[in-house]
Tab-separated table of C-alpha atoms in Angstrom:
chain	number	residue	atom	x	y	z
O	251	UNK	CA	14.987	-3.296	31.288
O	252	UNK	CA	16.803	-0.063	32.082
O	253	UNK	CA	20.231	-0.918	30.633
O	254	UNK	CA	22.125	2.202	29.523
O	255	UNK	CA	19.403	4.393	31.028
O	256	UNK	CA	19.396	8.041	29.930
O	257	UNK	CA	18.287	10.318	32.751
O	258	UNK	CA	16.194	13.351	31.827
O	259	UNK	CA	17.648	16.690	32.976
O	260	UNK	CA	15.160	18.952	31.235
O	261	UNK	CA	12.173	18.621	28.908
O	262	UNK	CA	11.289	21.279	26.355
O	263	UNK	CA	7.771	20.882	24.985
O	264	UNK	CA	7.759	22.003	21.362
O	265	UNK	CA	4.340	21.059	19.969
O	266	UNK	CA	1.073	19.587	21.235
O	267	UNK	CA	-1.038	18.459	18.287
O	268	UNK	CA	-4.081	16.337	17.510
O	269	UNK	CA	-1.998	13.278	16.620
O	270	UNK	CA	1.534	13.867	17.902
O	271	UNK	CA	3.344	15.800	20.583
O	272	UNK	CA	6.985	16.740	20.155
O	273	UNK	CA	9.430	17.377	22.975
O	274	UNK	CA	13.204	17.645	23.223
O	275	UNK	CA	14.810	16.148	26.314
O	276	UNK	CA	18.256	16.978	27.632
O	277	UNK	CA	19.603	13.696	28.977
O	278	UNK	CA	22.607	12.378	30.865
O	279	UNK	CA	24.166	9.439	29.009
O	280	UNK	CA	25.651	6.346	30.690
O	281	UNK	CA	29.149	7.891	30.319
O	282	UNK	CA	28.086	11.005	32.221
O	283	UNK	CA	27.988	13.267	29.177
O	284	UNK	CA	24.881	15.140	28.106
O	285	UNK	CA	22.935	14.869	24.875
O	286	UNK	CA	19.554	15.780	23.384
O	287	UNK	CA	16.720	13.448	22.383
O	288	UNK	CA	13.869	14.465	20.082
O	289	UNK	CA	10.773	12.551	21.176
O	290	UNK	CA	7.417	12.101	19.467
O	291	UNK	CA	4.536	11.139	21.742
O	292	UNK	CA	1.734	9.247	20.035
O	293	UNK	CA	-1.379	7.602	21.554
O	294	UNK	CA	-0.652	4.224	19.935
O	295	UNK	CA	-2.482	2.439	17.167
O	296	UNK	CA	-4.260	-0.741	16.192
O	297	UNK	CA	-4.343	-2.730	12.972
O	298	UNK	CA	-6.728	-5.547	12.153
O	299	UNK	CA	-6.436	-8.296	9.532
O	300	UNK	CA	-9.985	-9.120	8.404
O	301	UNK	CA	-10.420	-12.399	6.483
O	302	UNK	CA	-13.609	-13.029	4.514
O	303	UNK	CA	-15.426	-16.379	4.312
O	304	UNK	CA	-13.848	-16.995	0.892
O	305	UNK	CA	-10.381	-16.404	2.327
O	306	UNK	CA	-9.752	-12.912	1.042
O	307	UNK	CA	-8.022	-10.226	3.087
O	308	UNK	CA	-9.838	-6.912	3.422
O	309	UNK	CA	-7.554	-3.909	2.865
O	310	UNK	CA	-8.217	-0.192	2.559
O	311	UNK	CA	-6.506	2.183	0.189
O	312	UNK	CA	-5.961	5.693	1.508
O	313	UNK	CA	-3.884	8.773	0.863
O	314	UNK	CA	-0.910	9.198	3.177
O	315	UNK	CA	-0.001	12.846	3.284
O	316	UNK	CA	3.535	12.310	4.705
O	317	UNK	CA	4.323	10.186	1.621
O	318	UNK	CA	2.220	12.200	-0.870
O	319	UNK	CA	0.786	8.967	-2.236
O	320	UNK	CA	-1.810	6.353	-1.381
O	321	UNK	CA	-1.058	2.965	0.158
O	322	UNK	CA	-3.037	-0.244	0.506
O	323	UNK	CA	-3.115	-1.139	4.211
O	324	UNK	CA	-4.989	-3.272	6.677
O	325	UNK	CA	-7.691	-1.266	8.501
O	326	UNK	CA	-6.090	0.675	11.344
O	327	UNK	CA	-6.486	3.659	13.591
O	328	UNK	CA	-5.293	5.515	16.629
O	329	UNK	CA	-6.201	4.562	20.187
O	330	UNK	CA	-8.507	6.959	21.976
O	331	UNK	CA	-7.360	7.898	25.475
O	332	UNK	CA	-7.844	4.959	27.826
O	333	UNK	CA	-9.373	2.791	25.111
O	334	UNK	CA	-8.552	-0.920	25.005
O	335	UNK	CA	-6.895	-1.898	21.700
O	336	UNK	CA	-9.568	-4.560	21.052
O	337	UNK	CA	-12.249	-1.847	21.124
O	338	UNK	CA	-10.283	0.356	18.731
O	339	UNK	CA	-9.773	-2.614	16.415
O	340	UNK	CA	-13.497	-3.324	16.084
O	341	UNK	CA	-14.339	0.384	15.735
O	342	UNK	CA	-11.825	0.899	12.942
O	343	UNK	CA	-12.986	-2.287	11.209
O	344	UNK	CA	-16.572	-0.993	11.297
O	345	UNK	CA	-15.740	2.557	10.223
O	346	UNK	CA	-13.338	1.688	7.438
O	347	UNK	CA	-14.803	-1.513	5.980
O	348	UNK	CA	-18.479	-1.800	6.961
O	349	UNK	CA	-17.778	-5.182	8.540
O	350	UNK	CA	-17.892	-6.024	12.221
O	351	UNK	CA	-16.716	-8.996	14.269
O	352	UNK	CA	-17.250	-10.704	17.597
O	353	UNK	CA	-14.016	-12.658	17.566
O	354	UNK	CA	-10.577	-11.106	17.544
O	355	UNK	CA	-7.283	-12.878	17.951
O	356	UNK	CA	-4.139	-11.016	19.033
O	357	UNK	CA	-1.258	-11.395	16.566
O	358	UNK	CA	1.566	-9.152	17.755
O	359	UNK	CA	2.487	-5.735	19.060
O	360	UNK	CA	5.530	-3.627	18.300
O	361	UNK	CA	6.908	-0.117	18.589
O	362	UNK	CA	6.983	1.357	15.102
O	363	UNK	CA	10.011	3.687	15.495
O	364	UNK	CA	11.534	3.338	18.955
O	365	UNK	CA	14.428	5.671	18.123
O	366	UNK	CA	12.256	8.777	18.119
O	367	UNK	CA	8.619	7.812	18.831
O	368	UNK	CA	6.680	5.947	21.518
O	369	UNK	CA	3.960	4.771	19.121
O	370	UNK	CA	2.990	1.137	19.696
O	371	UNK	CA	1.035	-0.897	17.161
O	372	UNK	CA	-1.301	-3.718	18.247
O	373	UNK	CA	-2.199	-6.228	15.535
O	374	UNK	CA	-5.286	-8.438	15.513
O	375	UNK	CA	-6.811	-10.928	13.093
O	376	UNK	CA	-10.369	-12.108	12.555
O	377	UNK	CA	-11.793	-14.621	10.108
O	378	UNK	CA	-15.318	-14.089	11.396
O	379	UNK	CA	-16.565	-10.826	9.876
O	380	UNK	CA	-20.161	-9.826	9.308
O	381	UNK	CA	-21.385	-6.952	7.060
O	382	UNK	CA	-23.010	-4.188	9.117
O	383	UNK	CA	-26.597	-3.341	8.213
O	384	UNK	CA	-26.049	0.399	8.618
O	385	UNK	CA	-22.957	2.325	7.669
O	386	UNK	CA	-20.907	3.597	10.611
O	387	UNK	CA	-19.717	7.191	10.338
O	388	UNK	CA	-15.948	7.381	10.425
O	389	UNK	CA	-13.610	10.343	10.783
O	390	UNK	CA	-14.873	13.073	8.477
O	391	UNK	CA	-11.364	13.715	7.130
O	392	UNK	CA	-10.723	10.076	6.187
O	393	UNK	CA	-11.318	8.730	2.681
O	394	UNK	CA	-10.718	5.041	2.113
O	395	UNK	CA	-11.539	2.480	-0.555
O	396	UNK	CA	-12.020	-1.212	0.185
O	397	UNK	CA	-9.855	-3.763	-1.623
O	398	UNK	CA	-10.249	-7.502	-1.050
O	399	UNK	CA	-7.266	-9.602	-2.105
O	400	UNK	CA	-6.174	-13.210	-1.964
O	401	UNK	CA	-2.899	-13.798	-0.119
O	402	UNK	CA	-1.193	-14.356	-3.468
O	403	UNK	CA	-2.462	-10.998	-4.721
O	404	UNK	CA	-1.390	-9.310	-1.499
O	405	UNK	CA	2.147	-10.705	-1.916
O	406	UNK	CA	2.161	-9.202	-5.421
O	407	UNK	CA	1.033	-5.832	-3.954
O	408	UNK	CA	3.999	-6.018	-1.550
O	409	UNK	CA	6.347	-6.590	-4.492
O	410	UNK	CA	4.840	-3.594	-6.298
O	411	UNK	CA	5.091	-1.517	-3.077
O	412	UNK	CA	1.378	-0.701	-3.183
O	413	UNK	CA	1.448	-2.431	0.214
O	414	UNK	CA	4.420	-0.758	1.868
O	415	UNK	CA	3.993	-0.095	5.577
O	416	UNK	CA	5.239	-1.928	8.650
O	417	UNK	CA	1.923	-3.288	9.987
O	418	UNK	CA	0.647	-4.427	6.587
O	419	UNK	CA	3.938	-5.948	5.435
O	420	UNK	CA	4.062	-7.758	8.789
O	421	UNK	CA	0.453	-8.915	8.323
O	422	UNK	CA	1.146	-10.353	4.858
O	423	UNK	CA	4.291	-12.128	6.099
O	424	UNK	CA	2.310	-13.443	9.074
O	425	UNK	CA	-0.393	-14.866	6.798
O	426	UNK	CA	2.322	-16.567	4.745
O	427	UNK	CA	3.552	-18.301	7.912
O	428	UNK	CA	0.018	-19.465	8.681
O	429	UNK	CA	-0.318	-21.141	5.294
O	430	UNK	CA	-3.991	-21.241	5.972
O	431	UNK	CA	-5.243	-19.947	2.651
T	773	UNK	CA	-0.934	6.233	-6.739
T	774	UNK	CA	-2.600	9.535	-5.964
T	775	UNK	CA	-6.076	8.273	-5.010
T	776	UNK	CA	-7.839	10.634	-2.580
T	777	UNK	CA	-5.012	13.142	-2.943
T	778	UNK	CA	-4.865	15.882	-0.314
T	779	UNK	CA	-3.601	19.132	-1.812
T	780	UNK	CA	-1.394	21.324	0.377
T	781	UNK	CA	-2.683	24.876	0.879
T	782	UNK	CA	-0.128	26.005	3.432
T	783	UNK	CA	2.828	24.515	5.320
T	784	UNK	CA	3.794	25.674	8.802
T	785	UNK	CA	7.274	24.539	9.801
T	786	UNK	CA	7.286	23.881	13.525
T	787	UNK	CA	10.646	22.266	14.300
T	788	UNK	CA	13.854	21.401	12.466
T	789	UNK	CA	15.891	18.966	14.566
T	790	UNK	CA	18.816	16.582	14.278
T	791	UNK	CA	16.582	13.550	13.695
T	792	UNK	CA	13.105	14.811	12.860
T	793	UNK	CA	11.413	17.824	11.353
T	794	UNK	CA	7.818	18.636	12.215
T	795	UNK	CA	5.431	20.590	10.014
T	796	UNK	CA	1.676	21.108	9.950
T	797	UNK	CA	0.045	21.252	6.533
T	798	UNK	CA	-3.342	22.743	5.775
T	799	UNK	CA	-4.824	20.487	3.106
T	800	UNK	CA	-7.864	20.319	0.860
T	801	UNK	CA	-9.572	16.933	1.202
T	802	UNK	CA	-11.175	15.006	-1.692
T	803	UNK	CA	-14.597	16.362	-0.637
T	804	UNK	CA	-13.373	19.954	-0.935
T	805	UNK	CA	-13.219	20.577	2.820
T	806	UNK	CA	-10.040	21.613	4.582
T	807	UNK	CA	-8.146	19.822	7.326
T	808	UNK	CA	-4.745	19.790	9.035
T	809	UNK	CA	-2.021	17.136	8.815
T	810	UNK	CA	0.830	16.871	11.315
T	811	UNK	CA	3.853	15.533	9.446
T	812	UNK	CA	7.174	14.213	10.716
T	813	UNK	CA	10.023	14.275	8.213
T	814	UNK	CA	12.730	11.675	8.850
T	815	UNK	CA	15.781	10.761	6.731
T	816	UNK	CA	14.895	7.057	6.613
T	817	UNK	CA	16.615	4.121	8.267
T	818	UNK	CA	18.241	0.773	7.670
T	819	UNK	CA	18.199	-2.461	9.637
T	820	UNK	CA	20.463	-5.437	9.052
T	821	UNK	CA	20.019	-9.059	10.130
T	822	UNK	CA	23.522	-10.468	10.735
T	823	UNK	CA	23.775	-14.270	10.940
T	824	UNK	CA	26.924	-15.865	12.382
T	825	UNK	CA	28.595	-19.007	11.023
T	826	UNK	CA	26.967	-21.030	13.807
T	827	UNK	CA	23.521	-19.715	12.830
T	828	UNK	CA	23.050	-17.158	15.564
T	829	UNK	CA	21.462	-13.776	14.981
T	830	UNK	CA	23.408	-10.744	16.177
T	831	UNK	CA	21.265	-8.240	18.068
T	832	UNK	CA	22.070	-5.099	20.010
T	833	UNK	CA	20.450	-3.991	23.226
T	834	UNK	CA	20.068	-0.236	23.655
T	835	UNK	CA	18.131	2.299	25.655
T	836	UNK	CA	15.204	3.853	23.815
T	837	UNK	CA	14.439	7.200	25.389
T	838	UNK	CA	10.916	7.511	23.917
T	839	UNK	CA	9.993	4.255	25.715
T	840	UNK	CA	12.167	4.812	28.821
T	841	UNK	CA	13.442	1.253	28.550
T	842	UNK	CA	15.935	-0.788	26.573
T	843	UNK	CA	15.037	-3.066	23.672
T	844	UNK	CA	16.873	-5.857	21.879
T	845	UNK	CA	16.960	-4.963	18.169
T	846	UNK	CA	18.757	-5.823	14.982
T	847	UNK	CA	21.563	-3.336	14.234
T	848	UNK	CA	20.083	-0.242	12.601
T	849	UNK	CA	20.617	3.407	11.970
T	850	UNK	CA	19.552	6.495	10.106
T	851	UNK	CA	20.467	7.226	6.509
T	852	UNK	CA	22.895	10.061	5.978
T	853	UNK	CA	21.807	12.531	3.291
T	854	UNK	CA	22.188	10.974	-0.142
T	855	UNK	CA	23.598	7.738	1.267
T	856	UNK	CA	22.626	4.429	-0.315
T	857	UNK	CA	20.901	2.132	2.201
T	858	UNK	CA	23.436	-0.648	1.546
T	859	UNK	CA	26.246	1.671	2.678
T	860	UNK	CA	24.348	2.622	5.827
T	861	UNK	CA	23.674	-1.046	6.563
T	862	UNK	CA	27.360	-1.984	6.496
T	863	UNK	CA	28.365	1.117	8.478
T	864	UNK	CA	25.826	0.404	11.223
T	865	UNK	CA	26.853	-3.257	11.302
T	866	UNK	CA	30.482	-2.223	11.778
T	867	UNK	CA	29.801	0.485	14.367
T	868	UNK	CA	27.311	-1.452	16.469
T	869	UNK	CA	28.619	-5.023	16.295
T	870	UNK	CA	32.315	-4.991	15.266
T	871	UNK	CA	31.469	-7.252	12.320
T	872	UNK	CA	31.580	-6.323	8.660
T	873	UNK	CA	30.314	-7.995	5.495
T	874	UNK	CA	30.822	-8.006	1.744
T	875	UNK	CA	27.492	-9.619	0.928
T	876	UNK	CA	24.120	-8.089	1.687
T	877	UNK	CA	20.748	-9.335	0.545
T	878	UNK	CA	17.702	-7.053	0.463
T	879	UNK	CA	14.782	-8.387	2.530
T	880	UNK	CA	12.065	-5.721	2.524
T	881	UNK	CA	11.309	-2.054	2.920
T	882	UNK	CA	8.358	-0.392	4.592
T	883	UNK	CA	7.135	2.930	5.938
T	884	UNK	CA	7.089	2.646	9.715
T	885	UNK	CA	4.171	5.035	10.455
T	886	UNK	CA	2.657	6.371	7.235
T	887	UNK	CA	-0.133	8.181	9.071
T	888	UNK	CA	2.174	10.862	10.462
T	889	UNK	CA	5.777	10.156	9.351
T	890	UNK	CA	7.651	9.632	6.084
T	891	UNK	CA	10.296	7.381	7.653
T	892	UNK	CA	11.123	4.381	5.475
T	893	UNK	CA	12.969	1.322	6.776
T	894	UNK	CA	15.182	-0.804	4.503
T	895	UNK	CA	15.930	-4.301	5.777
T	896	UNK	CA	18.919	-6.417	4.756
T	897	UNK	CA	20.310	-9.792	5.775
T	898	UNK	CA	23.813	-11.250	5.662
T	899	UNK	CA	25.084	-14.662	6.685
T	900	UNK	CA	28.654	-13.771	5.740
T	901	UNK	CA	30.018	-11.616	8.560
T	902	UNK	CA	33.675	-11.147	9.490
T	903	UNK	CA	34.999	-9.670	12.777
T	904	UNK	CA	36.758	-6.336	12.204
T	905	UNK	CA	40.372	-6.166	13.358
T	906	UNK	CA	39.983	-2.650	14.698
T	907	UNK	CA	36.995	-1.194	16.456
T	908	UNK	CA	35.023	1.361	14.439
T	909	UNK	CA	33.982	4.479	16.317
T	910	UNK	CA	30.213	4.845	16.368
T	911	UNK	CA	28.024	7.747	17.418
T	912	UNK	CA	29.373	9.070	20.698
T	913	UNK	CA	25.891	9.181	22.220
T	914	UNK	CA	25.064	5.558	21.415
T	915	UNK	CA	25.565	2.750	23.927
T	916	UNK	CA	24.811	-0.769	22.764
T	917	UNK	CA	25.498	-4.291	23.977
T	918	UNK	CA	25.819	-7.255	21.625
T	919	UNK	CA	23.524	-10.259	22.102
T	920	UNK	CA	23.764	-13.340	19.889
T	921	UNK	CA	20.670	-15.547	19.908
T	922	UNK	CA	19.415	-18.642	18.135
T	923	UNK	CA	16.141	-18.180	16.261
T	924	UNK	CA	14.380	-20.127	19.006
T	925	UNK	CA	15.785	-17.775	21.648
T	926	UNK	CA	14.809	-14.755	19.540
T	927	UNK	CA	11.226	-16.033	19.323
T	928	UNK	CA	11.237	-16.287	23.116
T	929	UNK	CA	12.519	-12.679	23.351
T	930	UNK	CA	9.582	-11.602	21.154
T	931	UNK	CA	7.182	-13.365	23.547
T	932	UNK	CA	8.794	-11.576	26.497
T	933	UNK	CA	8.677	-8.254	24.570
T	934	UNK	CA	12.419	-7.736	25.008
T	935	UNK	CA	12.299	-7.730	21.193
T	936	UNK	CA	9.430	-5.351	20.511
T	937	UNK	CA	9.925	-3.104	17.497
T	938	UNK	CA	8.624	-3.280	13.935
T	939	UNK	CA	11.878	-4.030	12.089
T	940	UNK	CA	13.082	-6.643	14.598
T	941	UNK	CA	9.713	-8.378	14.964
T	942	UNK	CA	9.547	-8.448	11.159
T	943	UNK	CA	13.093	-9.855	11.011
T	944	UNK	CA	12.299	-12.677	13.451
T	945	UNK	CA	9.103	-13.556	11.571
T	946	UNK	CA	11.039	-13.463	8.303
T	947	UNK	CA	13.661	-15.885	9.660
T	948	UNK	CA	10.850	-18.211	10.742
T	949	UNK	CA	9.579	-18.251	7.158
T	950	UNK	CA	13.070	-19.093	5.887
T	951	UNK	CA	13.276	-22.152	8.149
T	952	UNK	CA	16.985	-22.032	7.503
T	953	UNK	CA	18.221	-22.458	11.013
């Protein structure tokens, strides 16, 4: 859908980083006037909801520098260039939790902040996870701690805002709708 | 929670825009090594789920430049400095839909992309909306079209990815859990 399309007149590239790129576009609005749009380019990301045999959800706690605090989240990570989200999902599961899986089910996808960023999040679930025999090396600047919670405990973590990000809040709400635990 | 805290050694401010600021922090990791973090600063945002007397949800369709397409979303907008989210919610409802309300209920809040941005989203719902007598002027670079949908129709929009952003997908899932329609 192209309703109210904003045509680009000029793009100024501001920053080209490891995670994000920033550009400012001059655009023509539907009424013919001009405006500026600040745009973050992001490779996209994947989150995975791993469920253990005894119906616990596997989360990871990690420090989030933009917030200057740690959050409890489902395992997640950025897409590598050209990588299929399913591949990223299994890789991040292995790196962050030490589990792997052969069966993923797609849950949802959504843009996290469509007003200023093109980041898309793909969410998967698996209730068939197997501990890896050998540890998989993850990113060397990533420090995470595993936390396994029942759905009831996870709902409590949401209330306490220890779980407090879009993909994980969505995941907990989704599991409530499943009523499978 | 400060688990795995990353201490800032140096902050390089890259860009200071209307919507976002970008900075790159040099940090010391928990293992003593150094790394870089690209951080987007954002004022935070509010979304509101307006329900009409005949149980329809009021959405707005708007062009999202980062995606180069339009999405159907719940009314939403950025927090002004120091503004309470409830005030923003009513203002955005008035500007984008021509409805107002005296009764808001808090639904949830979440960080949209805690890996690189500090943006927080506050979500509210109201089933007590009143048409404004006079139109309220909104942002002069914002073009939106009202769409009122039943929950069933909204679920179909999610399937077709015409609804495809974190706050609105969360809102539709939340309404499914309410089973109030």
